[in-house]
PDB file of C-alpha atoms in Angstrom:
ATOM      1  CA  UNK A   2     -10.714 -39.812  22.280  1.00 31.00           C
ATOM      2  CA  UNK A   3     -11.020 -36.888  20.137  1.00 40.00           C
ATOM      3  CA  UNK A   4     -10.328 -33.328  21.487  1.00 41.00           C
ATOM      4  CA  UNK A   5     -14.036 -31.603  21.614  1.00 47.00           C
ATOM      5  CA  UNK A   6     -13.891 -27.878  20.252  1.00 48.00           C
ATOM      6  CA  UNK A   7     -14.761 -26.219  23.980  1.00 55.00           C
ATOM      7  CA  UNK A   8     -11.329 -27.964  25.386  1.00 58.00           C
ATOM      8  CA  UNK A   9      -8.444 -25.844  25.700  1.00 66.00           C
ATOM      9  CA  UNK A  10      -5.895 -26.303  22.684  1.00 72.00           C
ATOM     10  CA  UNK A  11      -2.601 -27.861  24.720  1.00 75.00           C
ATOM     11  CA  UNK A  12       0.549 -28.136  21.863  1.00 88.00           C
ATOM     12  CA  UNK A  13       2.273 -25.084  20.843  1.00 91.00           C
ATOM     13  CA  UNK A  14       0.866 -26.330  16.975  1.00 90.00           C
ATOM     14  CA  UNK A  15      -2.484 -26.558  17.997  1.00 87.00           C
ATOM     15  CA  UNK A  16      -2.403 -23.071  19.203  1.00 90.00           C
ATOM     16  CA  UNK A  17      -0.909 -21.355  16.406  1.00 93.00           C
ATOM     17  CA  UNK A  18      -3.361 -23.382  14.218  1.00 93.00           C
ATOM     18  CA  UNK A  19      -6.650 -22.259  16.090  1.00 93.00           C
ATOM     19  CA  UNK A  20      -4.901 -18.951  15.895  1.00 94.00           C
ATOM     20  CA  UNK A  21      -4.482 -18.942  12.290  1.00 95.00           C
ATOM     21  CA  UNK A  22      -7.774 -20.146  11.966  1.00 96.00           C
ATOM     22  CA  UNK A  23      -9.487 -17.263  13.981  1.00 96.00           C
ATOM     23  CA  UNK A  24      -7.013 -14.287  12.093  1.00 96.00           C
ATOM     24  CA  UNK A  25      -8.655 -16.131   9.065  1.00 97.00           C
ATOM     25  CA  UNK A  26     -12.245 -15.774  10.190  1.00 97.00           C
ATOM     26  CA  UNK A  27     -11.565 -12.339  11.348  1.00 97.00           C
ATOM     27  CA  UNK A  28     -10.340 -11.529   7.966  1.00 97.00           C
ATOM     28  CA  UNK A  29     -13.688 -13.573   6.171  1.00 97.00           C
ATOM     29  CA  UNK A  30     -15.750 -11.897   8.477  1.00 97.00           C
ATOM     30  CA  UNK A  31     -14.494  -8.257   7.910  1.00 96.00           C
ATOM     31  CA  UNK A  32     -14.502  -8.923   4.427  1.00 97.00           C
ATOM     32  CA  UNK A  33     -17.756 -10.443   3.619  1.00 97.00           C
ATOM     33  CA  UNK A  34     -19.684  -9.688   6.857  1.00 95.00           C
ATOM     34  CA  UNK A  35     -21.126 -12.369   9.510  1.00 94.00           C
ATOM     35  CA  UNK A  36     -24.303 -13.132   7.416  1.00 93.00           C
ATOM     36  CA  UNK A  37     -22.268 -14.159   4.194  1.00 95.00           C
ATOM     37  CA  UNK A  38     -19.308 -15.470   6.198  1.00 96.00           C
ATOM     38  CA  UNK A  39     -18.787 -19.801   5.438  1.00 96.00           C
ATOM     39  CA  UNK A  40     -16.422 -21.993   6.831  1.00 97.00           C
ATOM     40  CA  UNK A  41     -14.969 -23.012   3.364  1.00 96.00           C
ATOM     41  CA  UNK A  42     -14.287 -19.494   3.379  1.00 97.00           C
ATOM     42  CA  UNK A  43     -12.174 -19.517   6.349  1.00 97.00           C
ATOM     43  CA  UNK A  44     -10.287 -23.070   5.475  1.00 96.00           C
ATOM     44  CA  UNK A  45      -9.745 -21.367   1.907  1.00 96.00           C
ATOM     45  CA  UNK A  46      -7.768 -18.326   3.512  1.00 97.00           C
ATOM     46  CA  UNK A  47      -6.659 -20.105   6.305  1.00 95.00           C
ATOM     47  CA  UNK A  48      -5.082 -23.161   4.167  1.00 94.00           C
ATOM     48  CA  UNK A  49      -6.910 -25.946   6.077  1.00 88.00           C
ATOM     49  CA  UNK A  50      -9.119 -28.218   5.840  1.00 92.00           C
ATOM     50  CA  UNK A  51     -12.708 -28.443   7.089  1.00 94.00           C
ATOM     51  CA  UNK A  52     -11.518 -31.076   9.710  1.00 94.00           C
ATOM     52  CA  UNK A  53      -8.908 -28.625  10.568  1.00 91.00           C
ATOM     53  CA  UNK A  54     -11.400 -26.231  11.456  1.00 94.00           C
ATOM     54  CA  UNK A  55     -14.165 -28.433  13.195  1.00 94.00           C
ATOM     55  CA  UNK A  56     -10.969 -29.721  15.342  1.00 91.00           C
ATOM     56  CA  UNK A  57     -11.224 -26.371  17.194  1.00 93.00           C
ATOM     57  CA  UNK A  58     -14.438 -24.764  16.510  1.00 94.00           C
ATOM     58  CA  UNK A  59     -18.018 -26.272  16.215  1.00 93.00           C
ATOM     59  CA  UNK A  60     -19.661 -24.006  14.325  1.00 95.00           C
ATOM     60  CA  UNK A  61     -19.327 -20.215  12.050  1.00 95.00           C
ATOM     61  CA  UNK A  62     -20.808 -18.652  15.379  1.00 96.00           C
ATOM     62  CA  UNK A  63     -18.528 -20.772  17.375  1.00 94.00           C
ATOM     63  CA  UNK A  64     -15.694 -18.804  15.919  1.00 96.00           C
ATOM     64  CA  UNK A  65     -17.107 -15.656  15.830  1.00 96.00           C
ATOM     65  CA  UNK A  66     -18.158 -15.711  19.884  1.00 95.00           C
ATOM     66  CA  UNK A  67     -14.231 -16.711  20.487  1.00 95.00           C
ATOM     67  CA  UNK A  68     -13.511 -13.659  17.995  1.00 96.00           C
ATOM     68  CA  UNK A  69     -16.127 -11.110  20.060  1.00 95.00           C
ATOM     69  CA  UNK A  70     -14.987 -12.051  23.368  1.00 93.00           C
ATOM     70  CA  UNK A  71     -11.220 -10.921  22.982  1.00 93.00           C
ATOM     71  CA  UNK A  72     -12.361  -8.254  21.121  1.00 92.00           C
ATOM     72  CA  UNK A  73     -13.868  -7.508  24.516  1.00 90.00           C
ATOM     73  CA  UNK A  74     -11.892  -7.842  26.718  1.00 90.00           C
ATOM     74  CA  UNK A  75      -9.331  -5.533  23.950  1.00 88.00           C
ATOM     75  CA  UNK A  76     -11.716  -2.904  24.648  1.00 85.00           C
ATOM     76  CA  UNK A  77     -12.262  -3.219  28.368  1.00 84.00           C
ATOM     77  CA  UNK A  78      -8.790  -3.579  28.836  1.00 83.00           C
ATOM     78  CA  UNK A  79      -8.364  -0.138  26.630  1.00 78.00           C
ATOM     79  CA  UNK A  80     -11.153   1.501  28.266  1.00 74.00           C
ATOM     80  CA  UNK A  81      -9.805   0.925  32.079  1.00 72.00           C
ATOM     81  CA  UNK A  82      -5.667   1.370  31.766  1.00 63.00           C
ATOM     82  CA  UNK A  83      -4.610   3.177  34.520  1.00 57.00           C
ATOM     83  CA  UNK A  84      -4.465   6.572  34.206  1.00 61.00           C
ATOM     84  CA  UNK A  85      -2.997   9.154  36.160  1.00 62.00           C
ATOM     85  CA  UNK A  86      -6.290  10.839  38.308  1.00 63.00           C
ATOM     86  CA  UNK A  87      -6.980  14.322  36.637  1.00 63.00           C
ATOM     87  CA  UNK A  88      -7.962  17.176  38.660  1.00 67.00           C
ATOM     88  CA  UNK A  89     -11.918  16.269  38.492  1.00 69.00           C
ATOM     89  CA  UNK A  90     -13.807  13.470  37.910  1.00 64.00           C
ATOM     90  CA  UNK A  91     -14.418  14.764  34.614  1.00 71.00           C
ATOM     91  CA  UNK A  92     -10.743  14.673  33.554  1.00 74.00           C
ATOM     92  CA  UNK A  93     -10.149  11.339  34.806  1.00 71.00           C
ATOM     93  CA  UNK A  94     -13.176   9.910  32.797  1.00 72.00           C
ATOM     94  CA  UNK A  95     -12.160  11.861  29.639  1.00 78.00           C
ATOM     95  CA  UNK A  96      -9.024  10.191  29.262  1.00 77.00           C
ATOM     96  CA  UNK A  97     -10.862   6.982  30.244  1.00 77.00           C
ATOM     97  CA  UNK A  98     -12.656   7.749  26.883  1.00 80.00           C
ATOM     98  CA  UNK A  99     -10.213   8.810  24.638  1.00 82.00           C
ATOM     99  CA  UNK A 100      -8.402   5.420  25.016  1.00 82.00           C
ATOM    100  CA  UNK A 101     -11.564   3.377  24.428  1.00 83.00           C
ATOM    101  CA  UNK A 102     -12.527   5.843  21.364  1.00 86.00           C
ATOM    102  CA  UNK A 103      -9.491   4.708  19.854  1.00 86.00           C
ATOM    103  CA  UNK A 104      -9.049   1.292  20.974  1.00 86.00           C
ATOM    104  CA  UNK A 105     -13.348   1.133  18.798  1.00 87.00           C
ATOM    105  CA  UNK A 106     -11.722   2.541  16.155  1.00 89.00           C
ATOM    106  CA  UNK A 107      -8.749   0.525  15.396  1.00 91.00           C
ATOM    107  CA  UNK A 108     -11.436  -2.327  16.073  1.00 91.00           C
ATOM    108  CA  UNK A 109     -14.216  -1.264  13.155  1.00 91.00           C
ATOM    109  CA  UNK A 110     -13.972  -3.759  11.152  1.00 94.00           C
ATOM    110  CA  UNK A 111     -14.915  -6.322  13.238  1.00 94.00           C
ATOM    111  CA  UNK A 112     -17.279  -4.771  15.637  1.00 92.00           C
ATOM    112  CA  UNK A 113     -19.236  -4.076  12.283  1.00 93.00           C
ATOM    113  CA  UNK A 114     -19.607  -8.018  11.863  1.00 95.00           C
ATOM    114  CA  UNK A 115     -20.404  -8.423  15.652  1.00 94.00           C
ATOM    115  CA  UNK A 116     -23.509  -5.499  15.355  1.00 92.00           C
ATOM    116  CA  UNK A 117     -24.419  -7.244  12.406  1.00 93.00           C
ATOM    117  CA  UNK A 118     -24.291 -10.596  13.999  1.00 95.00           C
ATOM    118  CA  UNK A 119     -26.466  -9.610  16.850  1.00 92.00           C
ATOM    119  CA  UNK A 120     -29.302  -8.385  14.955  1.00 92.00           C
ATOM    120  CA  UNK A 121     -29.915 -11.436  13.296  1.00 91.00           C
ATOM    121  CA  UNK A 122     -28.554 -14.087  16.397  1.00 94.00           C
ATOM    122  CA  UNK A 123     -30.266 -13.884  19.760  1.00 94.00           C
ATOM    123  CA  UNK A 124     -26.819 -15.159  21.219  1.00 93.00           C
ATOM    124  CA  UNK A 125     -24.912 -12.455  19.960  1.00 93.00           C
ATOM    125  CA  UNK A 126     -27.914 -10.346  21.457  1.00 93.00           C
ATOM    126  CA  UNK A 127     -27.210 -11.815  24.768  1.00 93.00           C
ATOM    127  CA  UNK A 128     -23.483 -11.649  24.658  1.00 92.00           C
ATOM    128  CA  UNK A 129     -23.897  -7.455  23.567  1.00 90.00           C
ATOM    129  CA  UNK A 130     -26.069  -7.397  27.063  1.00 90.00           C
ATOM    130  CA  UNK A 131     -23.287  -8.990  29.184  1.00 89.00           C
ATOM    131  CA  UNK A 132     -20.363  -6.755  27.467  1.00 87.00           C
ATOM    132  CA  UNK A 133     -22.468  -3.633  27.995  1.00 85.00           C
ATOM    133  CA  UNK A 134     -23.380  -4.380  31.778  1.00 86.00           C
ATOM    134  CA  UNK A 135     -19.383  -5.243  31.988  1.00 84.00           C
ATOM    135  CA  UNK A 136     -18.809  -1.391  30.917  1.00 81.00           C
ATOM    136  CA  UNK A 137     -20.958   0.070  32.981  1.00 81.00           C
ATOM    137  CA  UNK A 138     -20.358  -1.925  36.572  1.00 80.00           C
ATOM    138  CA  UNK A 139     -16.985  -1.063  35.354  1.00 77.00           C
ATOM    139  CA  UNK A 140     -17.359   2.949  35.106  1.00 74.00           C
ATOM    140  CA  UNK A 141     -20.105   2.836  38.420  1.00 75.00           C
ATOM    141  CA  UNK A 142     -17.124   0.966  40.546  1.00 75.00           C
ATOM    142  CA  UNK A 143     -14.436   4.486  38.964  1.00 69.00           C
ATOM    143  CA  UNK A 144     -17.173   6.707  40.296  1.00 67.00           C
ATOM    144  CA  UNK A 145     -17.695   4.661  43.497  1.00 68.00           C
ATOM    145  CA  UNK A 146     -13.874   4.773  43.901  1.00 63.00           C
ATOM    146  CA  UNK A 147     -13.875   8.651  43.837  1.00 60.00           C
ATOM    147  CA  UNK A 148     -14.505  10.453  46.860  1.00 57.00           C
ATOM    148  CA  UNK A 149     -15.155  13.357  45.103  1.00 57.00           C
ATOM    149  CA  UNK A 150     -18.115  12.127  43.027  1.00 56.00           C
ATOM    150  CA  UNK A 151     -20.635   9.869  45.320  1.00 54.00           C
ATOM    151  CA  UNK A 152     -23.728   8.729  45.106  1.00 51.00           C
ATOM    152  CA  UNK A 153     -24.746  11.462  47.623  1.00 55.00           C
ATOM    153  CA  UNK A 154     -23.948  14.382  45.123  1.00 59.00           C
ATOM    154  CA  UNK A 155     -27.363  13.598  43.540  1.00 63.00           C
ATOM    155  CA  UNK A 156     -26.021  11.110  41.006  1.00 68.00           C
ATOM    156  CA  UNK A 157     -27.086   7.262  40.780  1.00 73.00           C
ATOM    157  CA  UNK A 158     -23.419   6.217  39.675  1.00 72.00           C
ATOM    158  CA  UNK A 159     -25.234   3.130  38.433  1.00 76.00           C
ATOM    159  CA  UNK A 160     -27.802   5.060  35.806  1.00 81.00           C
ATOM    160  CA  UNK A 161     -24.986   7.566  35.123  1.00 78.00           C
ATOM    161  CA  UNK A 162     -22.332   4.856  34.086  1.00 76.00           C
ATOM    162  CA  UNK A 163     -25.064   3.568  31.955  1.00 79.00           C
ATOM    163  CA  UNK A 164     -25.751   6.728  30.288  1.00 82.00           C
ATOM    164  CA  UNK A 165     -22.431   7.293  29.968  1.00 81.00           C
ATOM    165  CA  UNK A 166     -21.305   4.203  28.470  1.00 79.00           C
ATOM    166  CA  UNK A 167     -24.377   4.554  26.041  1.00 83.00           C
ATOM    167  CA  UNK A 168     -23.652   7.928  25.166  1.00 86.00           C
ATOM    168  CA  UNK A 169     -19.914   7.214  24.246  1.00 85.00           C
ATOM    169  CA  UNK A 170     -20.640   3.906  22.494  1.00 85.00           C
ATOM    170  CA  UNK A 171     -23.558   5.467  20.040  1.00 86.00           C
ATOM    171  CA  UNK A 172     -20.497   8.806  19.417  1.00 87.00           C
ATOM    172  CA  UNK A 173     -17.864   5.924  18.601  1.00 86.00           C
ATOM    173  CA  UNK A 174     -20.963   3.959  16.964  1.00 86.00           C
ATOM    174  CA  UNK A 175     -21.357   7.113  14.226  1.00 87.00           C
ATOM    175  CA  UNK A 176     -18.142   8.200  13.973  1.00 86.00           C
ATOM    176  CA  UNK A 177     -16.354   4.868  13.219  1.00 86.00           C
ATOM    177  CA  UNK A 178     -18.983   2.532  11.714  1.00 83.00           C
ATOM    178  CA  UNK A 179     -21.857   4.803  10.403  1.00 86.00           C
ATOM    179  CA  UNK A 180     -19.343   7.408   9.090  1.00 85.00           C
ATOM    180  CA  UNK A 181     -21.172  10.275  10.629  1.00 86.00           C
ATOM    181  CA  UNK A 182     -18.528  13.261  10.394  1.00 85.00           C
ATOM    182  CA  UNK A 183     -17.689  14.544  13.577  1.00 78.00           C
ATOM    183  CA  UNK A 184     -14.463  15.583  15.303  1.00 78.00           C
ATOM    184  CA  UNK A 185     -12.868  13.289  17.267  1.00 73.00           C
ATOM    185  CA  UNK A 186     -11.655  15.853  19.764  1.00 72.00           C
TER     186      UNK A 186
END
């Protein structure tokens, strides 16, 4: 019986090929962008074959979810290293920042493809929604951790770790994909 793409991949070959075959999409898809992206495309840089590619993947989107995901959990794992508490709240969740500001912008390329993919693909729409509510349950449980910044100080740590993420997402947004000039500091 043939191995379906959703299995996991269990020879050391078969690994490095689906791993050639997604640094190949990722280069496709950072070139040409996720509309214009084509499998034949990806085989052609990739040196496959079609069957090659079908072997791991069922479909241009297939590839690109498996591509999005890592590149989420690269930015969550950026975004929560542990860092050494500052003084404040504030200092702690500046540093928190910093890192993910830089871990988006080594990233551009393809988070372009993946905004582009979810404005035209309501399952890349869905998949923004789950990576976004990751982020913010994610800076409500740092705030929740903190004894010095509760809930009781006024604050919905929920609504603020939403704003927050928002707010630092649209800056790293402008900066690195828009090209708006700002300082990075």
């Amino acid at each position: 019986m043939a191995r379906t793409p959703d299995q996991p991949v269990s020879t050391e070959r078969g690994r490095r090929r689906r791993r050639e075959l997604l640094e190949a999409a990722r280069a496709v898809f950072e070139e040409v962008g996720y509309v214009d992206a084509n499998v034949s495309d990806i085989v052609r840089v990739s040196g496959g074959s079609r069957a090659s590619f079908y072997a791991y993947f069922s479909s241009i989107d297939d590839v690109l979810e498996v591509l999005v995901r890592e590149l989420a959990d690269d930015l969550f794992e950026a975004a929560t290293l542990p860092i050494e508490p500052g003084p404040s709240p504030f200092d702690s969740l500046e540093s928190t920042i910093r890192q993910f500001m830089h871990a988006y912008r080594d990233r551009r390329g393809l988070l372009g493809v993946f905004h582009q993919a979810m404005l035209t693909n309501d399952a890349f729409r869905e998949i923004r929604l789950e990576i976004r509510s990751r982020f913010a349950d994610s800076i409500a449980a740092t705030f929740a951790d903190r004894s010095d910044w509760r809930d009781g100080d006024g604050l919905d740590s929920k609504m603020t770790a939403v704003a927050i993420r928002g707010m630092v997402e649209d800056v790293a947004t402008g900066l690195y994909l828009l090209g708006q000039d700002l300082d990075e500091e």
